[in-house]
Coordinates of C-alpha atoms in Angstrom, one line a residue:
Chain I
X1 CA 21.3 -12.3 -15.6
X2 CA 21.8 -9.5 -18.0
X3 CA 19.4 -7.3 -16.2
X4 CA 21.4 -7.4 -13.1
X5 CA 24.9 -7.0 -14.4
X6 CA 27.6 -7.7 -11.9
X7 CA 28.7 -6.2 -8.7
X8 CA 28.5 -7.3 -5.1
X9 CA 25.1 -7.2 -3.4
X10 CA 24.8 -4.1 -1.3
X11 CA 23.8 -4.4 2.3
X12 CA 20.2 -4.2 3.4
X13 CA 18.7 -0.8 2.6
X14 CA 22.2 0.3 1.8
X15 CA 21.9 1.2 -1.8
X16 CA 19.9 4.4 -1.3
X17 CA 21.9 5.5 1.7
X18 CA 25.3 4.5 0.2
X19 CA 24.5 6.2 -3.1
X20 CA 23.5 9.5 -1.5
X21 CA 26.7 9.3 0.4
X22 CA 28.6 9.3 -2.9
X23 CA 26.9 12.5 -3.9
X24 CA 25.4 14.3 -1.0
X25 CA 22.0 15.7 -1.9
X26 CA 21.4 15.8 -5.6
X27 CA 24.1 15.3 -8.1
X28 CA 24.8 18.0 -10.5
X29 CA 25.7 21.3 -9.0
X30 CA 24.4 24.0 -11.3
X31 CA 23.9 27.7 -11.6
X32 CA 21.1 29.6 -9.8
X33 CA 19.1 30.5 -12.9
X34 CA 18.9 27.0 -14.2
X35 CA 17.7 25.9 -10.8
X36 CA 14.9 28.4 -10.9
X37 CA 13.9 27.2 -14.4
X38 CA 14.0 23.5 -13.2
X39 CA 11.9 24.5 -10.2
X40 CA 9.3 26.2 -12.3
X41 CA 9.0 23.4 -14.9
X42 CA 8.8 20.7 -12.3
X43 CA 6.3 22.7 -10.3
X44 CA 4.1 23.4 -13.3
X45 CA 4.1 19.8 -14.5
X46 CA 3.0 18.8 -11.0
X47 CA -0.3 20.4 -11.9
X48 CA -0.7 17.7 -14.5
X49 CA -0.3 15.1 -11.8
X50 CA -2.5 16.6 -9.2
X51 CA -5.2 18.5 -11.1
X52 CA -7.1 15.4 -12.4
X53 CA -7.4 14.2 -8.9
X54 CA -8.7 17.5 -7.6
X55 CA -11.0 17.8 -10.5
X56 CA -12.4 14.3 -9.7
X57 CA -13.0 15.2 -6.1
X58 CA -14.8 18.5 -6.8
X59 CA -16.9 17.0 -9.6
X60 CA -17.9 14.2 -7.4
X61 CA -19.6 16.8 -5.2
X62 CA -21.5 18.6 -7.9
X63 CA -25.0 18.1 -9.1
X64 CA -25.4 16.2 -12.3
X65 CA -26.0 19.2 -14.5
X66 CA -23.2 21.1 -12.8
X67 CA -20.7 18.3 -13.4
X68 CA -21.5 18.6 -17.1
X69 CA -20.5 22.2 -17.1
X70 CA -16.8 22.0 -16.2
X71 CA -15.3 25.3 -17.2
X72 CA -15.5 26.2 -13.5
X73 CA -13.3 24.7 -10.9
X74 CA -15.6 24.8 -7.9
X75 CA -19.0 23.2 -7.3
X76 CA -22.0 25.5 -7.4
X77 CA -23.4 23.6 -4.4
X78 CA -22.0 20.7 -2.5
X79 CA -23.9 17.5 -3.0
X80 CA -22.5 15.1 -0.4
X81 CA -25.5 12.9 -1.0
X82 CA -23.9 11.8 -4.3
X83 CA -21.9 9.4 -2.3
X84 CA -24.9 7.7 -0.7
X85 CA -26.7 7.6 -4.0
X86 CA -23.7 6.0 -5.6
X87 CA -23.2 3.6 -2.8
X88 CA -26.5 1.9 -3.3
X89 CA -26.9 2.2 -7.1
X90 CA -25.7 -1.3 -8.0
X91 CA -27.3 -4.6 -7.1
X92 CA -25.1 -4.8 -4.0
X93 CA -24.0 -1.9 -1.9
X94 CA -20.4 -0.7 -2.4
X95 CA -19.0 -1.9 0.8
X96 CA -19.5 -5.4 -0.4
X97 CA -17.1 -4.7 -3.3
X98 CA -14.7 -2.9 -1.0
X99 CA -14.6 -5.9 1.4
X100 CA -14.1 -8.3 -1.6
X101 CA -11.2 -6.2 -2.9
X102 CA -9.7 -5.9 0.6
X103 CA -10.0 -9.6 1.4
X104 CA -8.7 -10.7 -2.0
X105 CA -5.7 -8.3 -2.0
X106 CA -5.0 -9.0 1.7
X107 CA -4.8 -12.8 1.3
X108 CA -2.8 -12.4 -1.9
X109 CA -0.4 -10.2 0.0
X110 CA -0.1 -12.6 3.0
X111 CA 0.6 -15.5 0.6
X112 CA 3.1 -13.6 -1.5
X113 CA 5.1 -12.2 1.4
X114 CA 5.3 -15.5 3.3
X115 CA 6.2 -17.6 0.3
X116 CA 8.6 -15.2 -1.3
X117 CA 10.5 -14.6 1.9
X118 CA 11.0 -18.3 2.5
X119 CA 11.9 -19.1 -1.1
X120 CA 14.3 -16.2 -1.2
X121 CA 15.9 -17.4 2.0
X122 CA 16.4 -20.8 0.4
X123 CA 18.1 -19.3 -2.6
X124 CA 20.3 -16.9 -0.7
X125 CA 21.6 -19.2 2.0
X126 CA 21.7 -22.8 0.9
X127 CA 23.8 -24.4 -1.7
X128 CA 22.8 -27.2 -3.9
X129 CA 23.4 -28.4 -7.5
X130 CA 20.8 -26.8 -9.7
X131 CA 20.4 -23.7 -7.7
X132 CA 21.7 -21.4 -10.3
X133 CA 19.5 -23.1 -12.9
X134 CA 16.4 -22.7 -10.8
X135 CA 17.3 -19.1 -10.2
X136 CA 17.6 -18.5 -13.9
X137 CA 14.1 -20.0 -14.2
X138 CA 12.9 -17.4 -11.8
X139 CA 14.3 -14.5 -13.8
X140 CA 12.9 -16.0 -17.0
X141 CA 9.5 -16.3 -15.4
X142 CA 9.3 -12.6 -14.7
X143 CA 9.1 -12.1 -18.5
X144 CA 6.4 -14.5 -19.3
X145 CA 3.2 -12.7 -20.2
X146 CA 0.1 -13.6 -18.3
X147 CA -1.7 -14.1 -21.6
X148 CA 0.2 -17.3 -22.4
X149 CA -0.9 -18.9 -19.2
X150 CA -4.4 -17.4 -19.0
X151 CA -6.4 -19.9 -21.0
X152 CA -5.0 -23.2 -19.7
X153 CA -5.1 -21.8 -16.1
X154 CA -8.7 -20.9 -16.7
X155 CA -9.4 -24.4 -17.9
X156 CA -7.6 -25.9 -15.0
X157 CA -9.3 -23.8 -12.3
X158 CA -12.8 -24.2 -13.8
X159 CA -12.7 -27.8 -15.2
X160 CA -10.3 -29.6 -13.0
X161 CA -10.5 -27.8 -9.7
X162 CA -14.1 -26.7 -10.1
X163 CA -13.5 -23.2 -8.8
X164 CA -15.8 -21.7 -11.4
X165 CA -19.2 -20.1 -11.5
X166 CA -22.6 -21.6 -10.8
X167 CA -23.5 -23.7 -7.7
X168 CA -22.8 -22.4 -4.3
X169 CA -20.3 -23.0 -1.6
X170 CA -19.9 -21.7 1.9
X171 CA -23.5 -20.7 2.0
X172 CA -25.3 -18.7 -0.7
X173 CA -22.5 -17.3 -2.8
X174 CA -19.7 -19.1 -4.6
X175 CA -16.7 -18.0 -2.8
X176 CA -14.6 -20.6 -4.6
X177 CA -14.4 -18.0 -7.4
X178 CA -11.8 -16.2 -5.3
X179 CA -9.4 -19.2 -5.2
X180 CA -7.9 -18.7 -8.7
X181 CA -6.9 -15.2 -7.5
X182 CA -5.6 -16.2 -4.2
X183 CA -4.0 -19.7 -4.3
X184 CA -1.2 -19.0 -6.8
X185 CA 0.0 -16.2 -4.6
X186 CA 1.0 -18.7 -1.9
X187 CA 3.6 -20.2 -4.4
X188 CA 5.7 -17.1 -4.7
X189 CA 6.0 -14.3 -7.2
X190 CA 9.3 -14.4 -9.2
X191 CA 10.1 -10.7 -9.2
X192 CA 9.7 -10.4 -5.4
X193 CA 11.7 -13.6 -4.8
X194 CA 14.5 -12.1 -6.8
X195 CA 14.3 -8.8 -4.9
X196 CA 14.3 -10.4 -1.5
X197 CA 17.1 -12.8 -2.4
X198 CA 19.3 -9.9 -3.3
X199 CA 18.4 -8.4 0.1
X200 CA 19.2 -11.5 2.1
X201 CA 22.5 -11.9 0.4
X202 CA 23.4 -8.5 1.8
X203 CA 22.9 -9.7 5.4
X204 CA 26.3 -10.7 6.9
X205 CA 26.6 -14.5 7.1
X206 CA 28.5 -14.3 10.4
X207 CA 25.2 -13.9 12.2
X208 CA 23.9 -17.2 10.7
X209 CA 27.1 -18.9 11.7
X210 CA 26.9 -17.7 15.2
X211 CA 23.3 -18.9 15.5
X212 CA 24.2 -22.2 14.0
X213 CA 26.9 -22.7 16.6
X214 CA 24.2 -22.1 19.2
X215 CA 22.3 -24.9 17.6
X216 CA 19.7 -23.0 15.8
X217 CA 18.0 -24.7 12.8
X218 CA 17.3 -23.0 9.4
X219 CA 13.8 -21.9 10.3
X220 CA 15.0 -20.4 13.7
X221 CA 17.8 -18.6 11.9
X222 CA 15.2 -17.3 9.4
X223 CA 12.9 -16.1 12.2
X224 CA 15.4 -14.6 14.5
X225 CA 18.1 -13.2 12.2
X226 CA 17.0 -12.9 8.7
X227 CA 13.4 -11.6 9.3
X228 CA 14.3 -8.6 11.4
X229 CA 16.9 -7.5 8.9
X230 CA 14.5 -8.1 6.0
X231 CA 11.7 -5.9 7.5
X232 CA 12.2 -2.8 5.2
X233 CA 12.2 -5.0 2.1
X234 CA 9.2 -6.9 3.3
X235 CA 7.3 -3.7 3.9
X236 CA 7.9 -2.7 0.3
X237 CA 6.8 -6.0 -1.0
X238 CA 3.7 -6.0 1.2
X239 CA 2.5 -2.6 0.0
X240 CA 3.4 -3.1 -3.6
X241 CA 1.6 -6.5 -3.7
X242 CA -1.5 -5.2 -2.0
X243 CA -1.8 -2.2 -4.4
X244 CA -1.0 -4.3 -7.4
X245 CA -3.7 -6.8 -6.6
X246 CA -6.2 -4.1 -5.7
X247 CA -5.7 -2.6 -9.1
X248 CA -5.9 -5.9 -10.9
X249 CA -8.6 -6.1 -13.4
X250 CA -8.1 -8.9 -15.9
X251 CA -7.9 -11.7 -13.4
X252 CA -11.1 -10.7 -11.5
X253 CA -12.8 -10.0 -14.8
X254 CA -12.3 -13.6 -15.8
X255 CA -13.1 -15.4 -12.6
X256 CA -15.4 -13.3 -10.4
X257 CA -18.5 -13.7 -12.4
X258 CA -21.0 -13.7 -9.5
X259 CA -21.9 -10.0 -8.9
X260 CA -21.7 -10.6 -5.1
X261 CA -18.0 -11.5 -5.6
X262 CA -17.1 -8.4 -7.6
X263 CA -14.1 -6.4 -6.6
X264 CA -14.3 -2.6 -6.5
X265 CA -12.7 -2.5 -10.0
X266 CA -15.3 -4.8 -11.5
X267 CA -18.1 -2.9 -9.7
X268 CA -16.7 0.3 -11.3
X269 CA -16.7 -1.3 -14.7
X270 CA -20.4 -2.1 -14.3
X271 CA -21.1 1.3 -12.9
X272 CA -19.5 3.1 -15.8
X273 CA -21.5 0.9 -18.2
X274 CA -24.8 1.6 -16.5
X275 CA -24.4 5.3 -15.7
X276 CA -22.2 6.3 -18.6
X277 CA -23.1 10.0 -18.6
X278 CA -23.7 10.6 -15.0
X279 CA -20.2 11.9 -14.3
X280 CA -20.7 13.2 -10.7
X281 CA -21.6 9.7 -9.5
X282 CA -18.9 8.1 -11.6
X283 CA -16.3 10.3 -10.1
X284 CA -17.6 9.6 -6.6
X285 CA -17.4 5.8 -7.3
X286 CA -13.9 6.0 -8.8
X287 CA -12.7 8.1 -5.8
X288 CA -14.0 5.4 -3.5
X289 CA -11.9 2.8 -5.3
X290 CA -8.8 5.0 -5.2
X291 CA -9.2 6.1 -1.6
X292 CA -7.8 3.0 0.1
X293 CA -4.7 3.2 -2.1
X294 CA -4.2 6.8 -1.3
X295 CA -4.5 6.0 2.4
X296 CA -1.9 3.3 2.0
X297 CA 0.3 5.7 0.1
X298 CA 0.1 8.4 2.8
X299 CA 1.0 5.9 5.5
X300 CA 3.7 4.0 3.7
X301 CA 5.0 6.4 1.0
X302 CA 8.5 6.0 2.2
X303 CA 8.5 2.2 2.0
X304 CA 6.8 2.3 -1.4
X305 CA 9.3 4.8 -2.9
X306 CA 12.2 2.9 -1.4
X307 CA 10.9 -0.4 -2.7
X308 CA 10.5 0.9 -6.3
X309 CA 13.9 2.6 -6.1
X310 CA 15.5 -0.7 -5.0
X311 CA 13.7 -2.6 -7.7
X312 CA 15.4 -0.3 -10.2
X313 CA 18.8 -0.3 -8.6
X314 CA 18.9 -4.1 -8.1
X315 CA 16.8 -5.1 -11.0
Chain M
X1 CA 31.8 -12.2 -7.5
X2 CA 29.6 -12.3 -4.5
X3 CA 28.3 -15.7 -3.9
X4 CA 27.2 -16.5 -0.4
X5 CA 30.0 -18.8 0.6
X6 CA 28.7 -21.0 3.3
X7 CA 32.2 -22.0 4.3
X8 CA 32.3 -24.7 6.9
X9 CA 35.1 -23.5 9.1
X10 CA 36.1 -26.8 10.4
X11 CA 35.6 -29.9 8.3
X12 CA 36.2 -32.7 10.8
X13 CA 35.5 -35.7 8.7
X14 CA 34.3 -36.3 5.1
X15 CA 31.3 -38.2 6.3
X16 CA 30.1 -35.3 8.5
X17 CA 30.6 -32.9 5.6
X18 CA 28.5 -34.9 3.2
X19 CA 25.8 -35.3 5.8
X20 CA 25.8 -31.6 6.3
X21 CA 25.6 -31.1 2.6
X22 CA 22.8 -33.5 2.3
X23 CA 20.9 -31.7 5.0
X24 CA 21.5 -28.4 3.4
X25 CA 20.2 -29.6 0.1
X26 CA 17.1 -30.9 1.8
X27 CA 16.5 -27.6 3.5
X28 CA 17.0 -25.8 0.3
X29 CA 14.5 -27.9 -1.5
X30 CA 11.9 -27.6 1.3
X31 CA 12.3 -23.8 1.3
X32 CA 12.2 -23.5 -2.5
X33 CA 9.5 -26.1 -3.0
X34 CA 6.6 -23.6 -3.1
X35 CA 8.2 -21.9 -6.1
X36 CA 9.0 -25.2 -7.8
X37 CA 5.4 -26.5 -7.3
X38 CA 3.9 -23.2 -8.3
X39 CA 6.1 -22.9 -11.3
X40 CA 5.1 -26.3 -12.6
X41 CA 1.4 -26.1 -11.8
X42 CA 0.7 -22.4 -12.6
X43 CA 3.3 -21.6 -15.2
X44 CA 4.9 -24.5 -16.9
X45 CA 1.9 -26.8 -17.4
X46 CA -0.3 -23.8 -18.6
X47 CA 2.4 -22.7 -21.0
X48 CA 2.7 -26.2 -22.5
X49 CA -1.2 -26.3 -22.5
X50 CA -1.3 -23.1 -24.5
X51 CA 1.0 -24.5 -27.1
X52 CA -1.1 -27.7 -27.4
X53 CA -4.4 -25.9 -27.4
X54 CA -3.2 -23.6 -30.2
X55 CA -3.4 -26.6 -32.5
X56 CA -7.0 -27.3 -31.6
X57 CA -10.4 -25.8 -31.9
X58 CA -12.1 -25.7 -28.5
X59 CA -15.3 -24.1 -27.2
X60 CA -14.6 -25.1 -23.6
X61 CA -17.6 -27.4 -23.4
X62 CA -16.8 -30.2 -25.9
X63 CA -13.5 -32.0 -26.4
X64 CA -10.9 -30.0 -28.2
X65 CA -10.6 -31.0 -31.8
X66 CA -7.1 -31.2 -33.3
X67 CA -6.8 -28.9 -36.3
X68 CA -3.1 -28.7 -36.8
X69 CA -1.8 -25.4 -38.0
X70 CA -5.3 -24.2 -39.0
X71 CA -5.5 -21.5 -36.3
X72 CA -2.2 -20.0 -37.3
X73 CA -3.3 -20.0 -41.0
X74 CA -6.5 -18.4 -40.1
X75 CA -4.7 -15.7 -38.1
X76 CA -2.7 -14.6 -41.1
X77 CA -5.9 -13.5 -42.9
X78 CA -7.7 -12.2 -39.8
X79 CA -8.0 -8.5 -40.2
X80 CA -8.7 -8.0 -36.5
X81 CA -5.5 -9.9 -35.6
X82 CA -3.4 -7.8 -38.0
X83 CA -5.1 -4.7 -36.6
X84 CA -4.3 -5.8 -33.1
X85 CA -0.6 -6.0 -34.0
X86 CA -0.7 -2.7 -35.8
X87 CA -2.4 -0.9 -32.9
X88 CA -0.1 -2.4 -30.2
X89 CA 3.0 -1.7 -32.2
X90 CA 2.0 1.9 -33.0
X91 CA 1.1 2.4 -29.3
X92 CA 4.5 1.0 -28.3
X93 CA 6.3 3.2 -30.8
X94 CA 4.5 6.3 -29.6
X95 CA 4.2 5.7 -25.9
X96 CA 7.5 4.1 -25.0
X97 CA 9.9 6.8 -26.3
X98 CA 7.6 9.5 -25.1
X99 CA 7.4 8.1 -21.6
X100 CA 11.1 7.3 -21.4
X101 CA 12.1 10.8 -22.6
X102 CA 9.6 12.8 -20.6
X103 CA 10.4 11.0 -17.4
X104 CA 14.1 11.3 -18.0
X105 CA 13.8 15.0 -18.5
X106 CA 11.7 15.3 -15.4
X107 CA 14.2 13.2 -13.4
X108 CA 17.1 15.3 -14.6
X109 CA 15.2 18.5 -13.6
X110 CA 14.4 17.0 -10.2
X111 CA 17.9 15.7 -9.6
X112 CA 19.1 19.0 -8.2
X113 CA 19.3 20.6 -4.9
X114 CA 15.8 22.2 -5.1
X115 CA 13.7 22.6 -2.1
X116 CA 10.8 20.2 -1.7
X117 CA 12.1 17.7 -4.1
X118 CA 10.8 14.9 -2.0
X119 CA 7.3 16.3 -2.2
X120 CA 7.5 16.6 -6.0
X121 CA 8.7 13.0 -6.1
X122 CA 5.8 11.8 -4.1
X123 CA 3.3 13.8 -6.1
X124 CA 4.6 12.5 -9.5
X125 CA 4.6 9.0 -8.2
X126 CA 1.1 8.9 -6.9
X127 CA -0.8 8.6 -10.2
X128 CA 1.2 5.6 -11.2
X129 CA 0.0 3.7 -8.1
X130 CA -3.6 4.5 -9.1
X131 CA -3.0 2.9 -12.5
X132 CA -6.1 0.8 -12.4
X133 CA -9.6 0.9 -13.5
X134 CA -10.6 4.0 -11.5
X135 CA -8.1 5.9 -13.6
X136 CA -9.9 4.9 -16.7
X137 CA -13.1 6.3 -15.3
X138 CA -11.4 9.6 -14.6
X139 CA -10.0 9.9 -18.1
X140 CA -13.2 9.0 -19.8
X141 CA -14.5 12.1 -18.1
X142 CA -11.5 14.2 -19.0
X143 CA -11.7 13.1 -22.6
X144 CA -15.5 13.4 -22.9
X145 CA -16.5 15.3 -26.0
X146 CA -19.2 17.5 -24.4
X147 CA -18.4 17.6 -20.7
X148 CA -14.7 16.9 -20.5
X149 CA -12.3 19.4 -19.2
X150 CA -10.0 19.2 -22.3
X151 CA -12.6 20.1 -24.8
X152 CA -14.1 22.8 -22.5
X153 CA -10.7 24.4 -22.2
X154 CA -10.2 24.2 -26.0
X155 CA -13.6 25.8 -26.5
X156 CA -12.9 28.5 -24.0
X157 CA -9.8 29.6 -26.0
X158 CA -11.8 29.3 -29.2
X159 CA -10.3 26.1 -30.6
X160 CA -12.5 23.4 -32.1
X161 CA -13.4 20.4 -29.9
X162 CA -11.5 17.2 -30.4
X163 CA -13.0 13.7 -30.4
X164 CA -10.4 12.4 -28.0
X165 CA -11.8 8.9 -27.7
X166 CA -14.3 9.0 -30.6
X167 CA -12.1 10.2 -33.5
X168 CA -10.0 7.3 -34.9
X169 CA -7.1 9.7 -35.6
X170 CA -7.0 10.7 -31.9
X171 CA -8.0 7.7 -29.8
X172 CA -4.6 6.1 -29.7
X173 CA -2.8 9.4 -29.1
X174 CA -5.2 10.0 -26.2
X175 CA -4.0 6.8 -24.7
X176 CA -0.5 7.9 -25.0
X177 CA -1.3 11.2 -23.3
X178 CA -3.1 9.3 -20.5
X179 CA -0.1 7.0 -20.2
X180 CA 2.1 10.1 -19.4
X181 CA 0.1 10.5 -16.2
X182 CA 1.5 7.3 -14.9
X183 CA 5.2 7.8 -15.5
X184 CA 6.1 8.4 -11.8
X185 CA 7.4 4.9 -11.5
X186 CA 9.9 5.5 -14.3
X187 CA 10.9 8.8 -12.9
X188 CA 11.6 7.2 -9.5
X189 CA 13.9 4.6 -11.0
X190 CA 15.7 7.2 -13.1
X191 CA 16.3 9.3 -10.0
X192 CA 17.8 6.3 -8.2
X193 CA 20.1 5.8 -11.2
X194 CA 21.1 9.4 -11.3
X195 CA 22.0 9.4 -7.6
X196 CA 24.5 6.6 -8.4
X197 CA 26.6 8.7 -10.7
X198 CA 29.6 9.9 -8.8
X199 CA 30.1 13.6 -8.4
X200 CA 33.8 13.4 -9.4
X201 CA 32.9 12.5 -12.9
X202 CA 31.0 15.8 -13.3
X203 CA 33.8 17.7 -11.7
X204 CA 36.4 16.1 -14.0
X205 CA 34.2 16.9 -17.0
X206 CA 33.8 20.5 -15.9
X207 CA 37.5 20.9 -15.5
X208 CA 37.9 19.6 -19.0
X209 CA 35.6 22.4 -20.0
X210 CA 32.4 20.4 -20.7
X211 CA 29.2 22.3 -20.9
X212 CA 25.9 20.9 -19.7
X213 CA 25.2 19.2 -23.0
X214 CA 28.6 17.6 -23.1
X215 CA 28.2 16.5 -19.5
X216 CA 24.8 15.0 -20.3
X217 CA 26.0 13.3 -23.4
X218 CA 29.3 11.9 -22.1
X219 CA 28.7 11.5 -18.4
X220 CA 25.0 11.3 -17.5
X221 CA 23.6 9.2 -20.4
X222 CA 26.4 6.5 -20.4
X223 CA 26.3 6.2 -16.7
X224 CA 22.5 6.0 -16.7
X225 CA 22.3 3.5 -19.6
X226 CA 21.7 0.5 -17.3
X227 CA 18.7 2.3 -15.8
X228 CA 17.4 3.3 -19.2
X229 CA 17.8 -0.3 -20.2
X230 CA 15.8 -1.5 -17.2
X231 CA 13.0 1.0 -17.9
X232 CA 12.9 0.0 -21.5
X233 CA 12.6 -3.7 -20.8
X234 CA 9.9 -3.3 -18.2
X235 CA 8.1 -0.8 -20.5
X236 CA 8.3 -3.2 -23.4
X237 CA 6.9 -6.2 -21.5
X238 CA 4.1 -4.0 -20.2
X239 CA 3.1 -2.3 -23.4
X240 CA 2.5 -5.5 -25.3
X241 CA 0.0 -6.6 -22.7
X242 CA -2.0 -3.3 -22.7
X243 CA -5.5 -4.2 -21.8
X244 CA -7.5 -2.5 -19.0
X245 CA -7.9 0.9 -20.5
X246 CA -8.7 -0.3 -24.0
X247 CA -11.3 -2.6 -22.5
X248 CA -13.2 0.0 -20.5
X249 CA -12.6 3.3 -22.4
X250 CA -13.1 2.4 -26.0
X251 CA -13.6 -1.4 -26.2
X252 CA -11.4 -1.3 -29.3
X253 CA -13.3 1.5 -31.0
X254 CA -13.7 4.0 -32.7
X255 CA -14.1 2.0 -35.9
X256 CA -12.2 2.7 -39.1
X257 CA -12.8 1.2 -42.5
X258 CA -9.8 -0.6 -44.0
X259 CA -10.4 -2.1 -47.4
X260 CA -13.7 -3.8 -47.1
X261 CA -13.4 -4.4 -43.4
X262 CA -14.2 -2.4 -40.4
X263 CA -11.6 -2.6 -37.6
X264 CA -11.2 -0.9 -34.3
X265 CA -8.6 1.9 -34.1
X266 CA -7.7 1.0 -30.5
X267 CA -8.1 -2.7 -30.8
X268 CA -5.1 -3.8 -28.8
X269 CA -3.7 -7.3 -29.2
X270 CA -4.7 -8.3 -25.7
X271 CA -8.3 -7.1 -26.2
X272 CA -8.6 -9.2 -29.3
X273 CA -7.2 -12.2 -27.4
X274 CA -9.6 -11.7 -24.5
X275 CA -12.6 -11.3 -26.8
X276 CA -11.7 -14.4 -28.8
X277 CA -11.3 -16.5 -25.6
X278 CA -14.0 -15.2 -23.3
X279 CA -16.5 -13.6 -25.6
X280 CA -16.4 -15.8 -28.7
X281 CA -15.2 -18.8 -26.7
X282 CA -12.8 -19.9 -29.3
X283 CA -10.2 -21.0 -26.8
X284 CA -7.9 -22.8 -29.3
X285 CA -7.8 -19.8 -31.6
X286 CA -7.0 -17.4 -28.7
X287 CA -4.3 -19.8 -27.4
X288 CA -2.5 -19.5 -30.8
X289 CA -2.6 -15.7 -30.4
X290 CA -1.2 -16.1 -26.9
X291 CA 1.6 -18.3 -28.1
X292 CA 2.5 -15.8 -30.8
X293 CA 2.4 -13.0 -28.3
X294 CA 4.8 -14.9 -26.0
X295 CA 7.2 -15.7 -28.9
X296 CA 7.1 -12.0 -30.0
X297 CA 7.8 -10.7 -26.5
X298 CA 10.6 -13.3 -26.1
X299 CA 12.2 -12.3 -29.4
X300 CA 12.0 -8.6 -28.8
X301 CA 13.3 -8.9 -25.2
X302 CA 16.2 -11.0 -26.4
X303 CA 16.9 -8.6 -29.2
X304 CA 17.0 -5.6 -26.8
X305 CA 19.2 -7.6 -24.3
X306 CA 21.6 -8.5 -27.1
X307 CA 21.6 -4.9 -28.4
X308 CA 22.4 -3.7 -24.9
X309 CA 26.1 -4.7 -25.4
X310 CA 26.2 -1.8 -27.9
X311 CA 24.7 1.0 -25.8
X312 CA 24.6 0.0 -22.1
X313 CA 27.6 0.9 -20.2
X314 CA 28.1 -1.6 -17.4
X315 CA 31.0 0.1 -15.6
X316 CA 28.3 2.1 -14.0
X317 CA 27.0 -0.9 -12.1
X318 CA 30.4 -1.6 -10.5
X319 CA 30.3 1.9 -9.0
X320 CA 26.7 1.4 -7.9
X321 CA 27.3 -2.0 -6.4
X322 CA 30.2 -0.6 -4.3

């Protein structure tokens, strides 16, 4: 498609490595003074990225009146109790919301990774009439706005499948409300199918042939040959899907109407509404919702950055 | 062209080959079936449903009533709808170029042999991962009239306070400023594109006596144009669905008076759509808005793709794909 242009698919993980081989370390060689200027500008603007986070952290530890007086950059006194106050200030304690977010994003990730890998394998390795047409459908689907599916999907999930509010299932709370978030993930996400298919096409076909000669079926080839080669790409898809779903707001806002089912983002929404001027607690609550993402980022920043980079190079 | 040629090395008999082909087709369909089913159930049917619903009036409880083009006619005179278009377009016009240019400049600055560039890259990228609701909470505080850091800094140096989110002249610009916090994603993709430009081109240009501006104008920008194109398309698709921040930070406010109507100065299109559907429960009306949004995104994307022939230099991709 037009987004992709032409060009042979690069080998797994090759683009980044291959590209840096073309131009070892950075591209443009420039004079000393311009490098210093670049360094200073980039460094100063880093403050714009980092300072809000620092400010959030230190304000979350201030007293309420201290947080309102923000010309200083250090708390007068550390109020660690803000976190426990915040934790229990909604109808349900915050760990309920964290667990909800975690389970929802986790199941969505499992569904997306499994289905996208298999579908991408199908597109990359098997020939059939209509394959190119279906692939064009995938590319087209990435551009469809959620809004145009939102209302009929809602009608379908609530009226036809009865996954809506009210009633109870699995005990006291209506866990069915999570299904509209989770089930579609098991049918693949077009963008990641596209990305993984590009990756698989870069894996040499000889390996498949050799396995086929040994009598391996398609699933066995997928499991023993494709999957190990695909690991870096799958890591990126895993992390990006998880974070994307963790941050999702509109979907949960529509479906998770039972307060016990709220994700951390929805809880935060309610928190901001209820304690609109109590900034120290607000910052503590927001930090709690960011923390898991930051942890994921510290653990997997390499995979994330590579994944995003590849989406740009291949997209 | 790189198609995965599954060449059967030895074709013994025709019958065997077709059997194999049939089996391959079956495997293909089994593997791809989740996508096909998912596409039909969660994308195609809902899309068709939106189009049908857009010709009805529906409160979700009773049966939809067919009203023909009534919804579309009503939209034409709906001040809020027109405001939604205006706000979304003005945000797009402000935020997209700003984001694309600022991130390009930063990527160019970072694309040098400077120590710690990986650390910078990681720092710039982090906020764009946090682009969720918690970020909105943070920026409500940053923009707060009394307690926010921005106004306190302005007051310290003796400047008047600004109603970042409460002044209709500022609210949308504040969103643009906040958007700049999340450009790390774009920077990263630019950096990948820049790495793909072969060093020889710069050397050749330097030998021809090109200064940094000429090198930027005649080497970097043409070679980077597919990347700029990618960032522009993803940016466009995202910007027309802007919702989360406007929902929590201003809920469409602060209000402005327009003629005899009061409209919200940050009433984004998606916010209007959400409210019509899930607050006013006018699902047919909201569906017609969704259909128009889809058509608009489709047209503008096609327009940009068509225009890319004029300004996107695809030789660059051949080098990258190598």
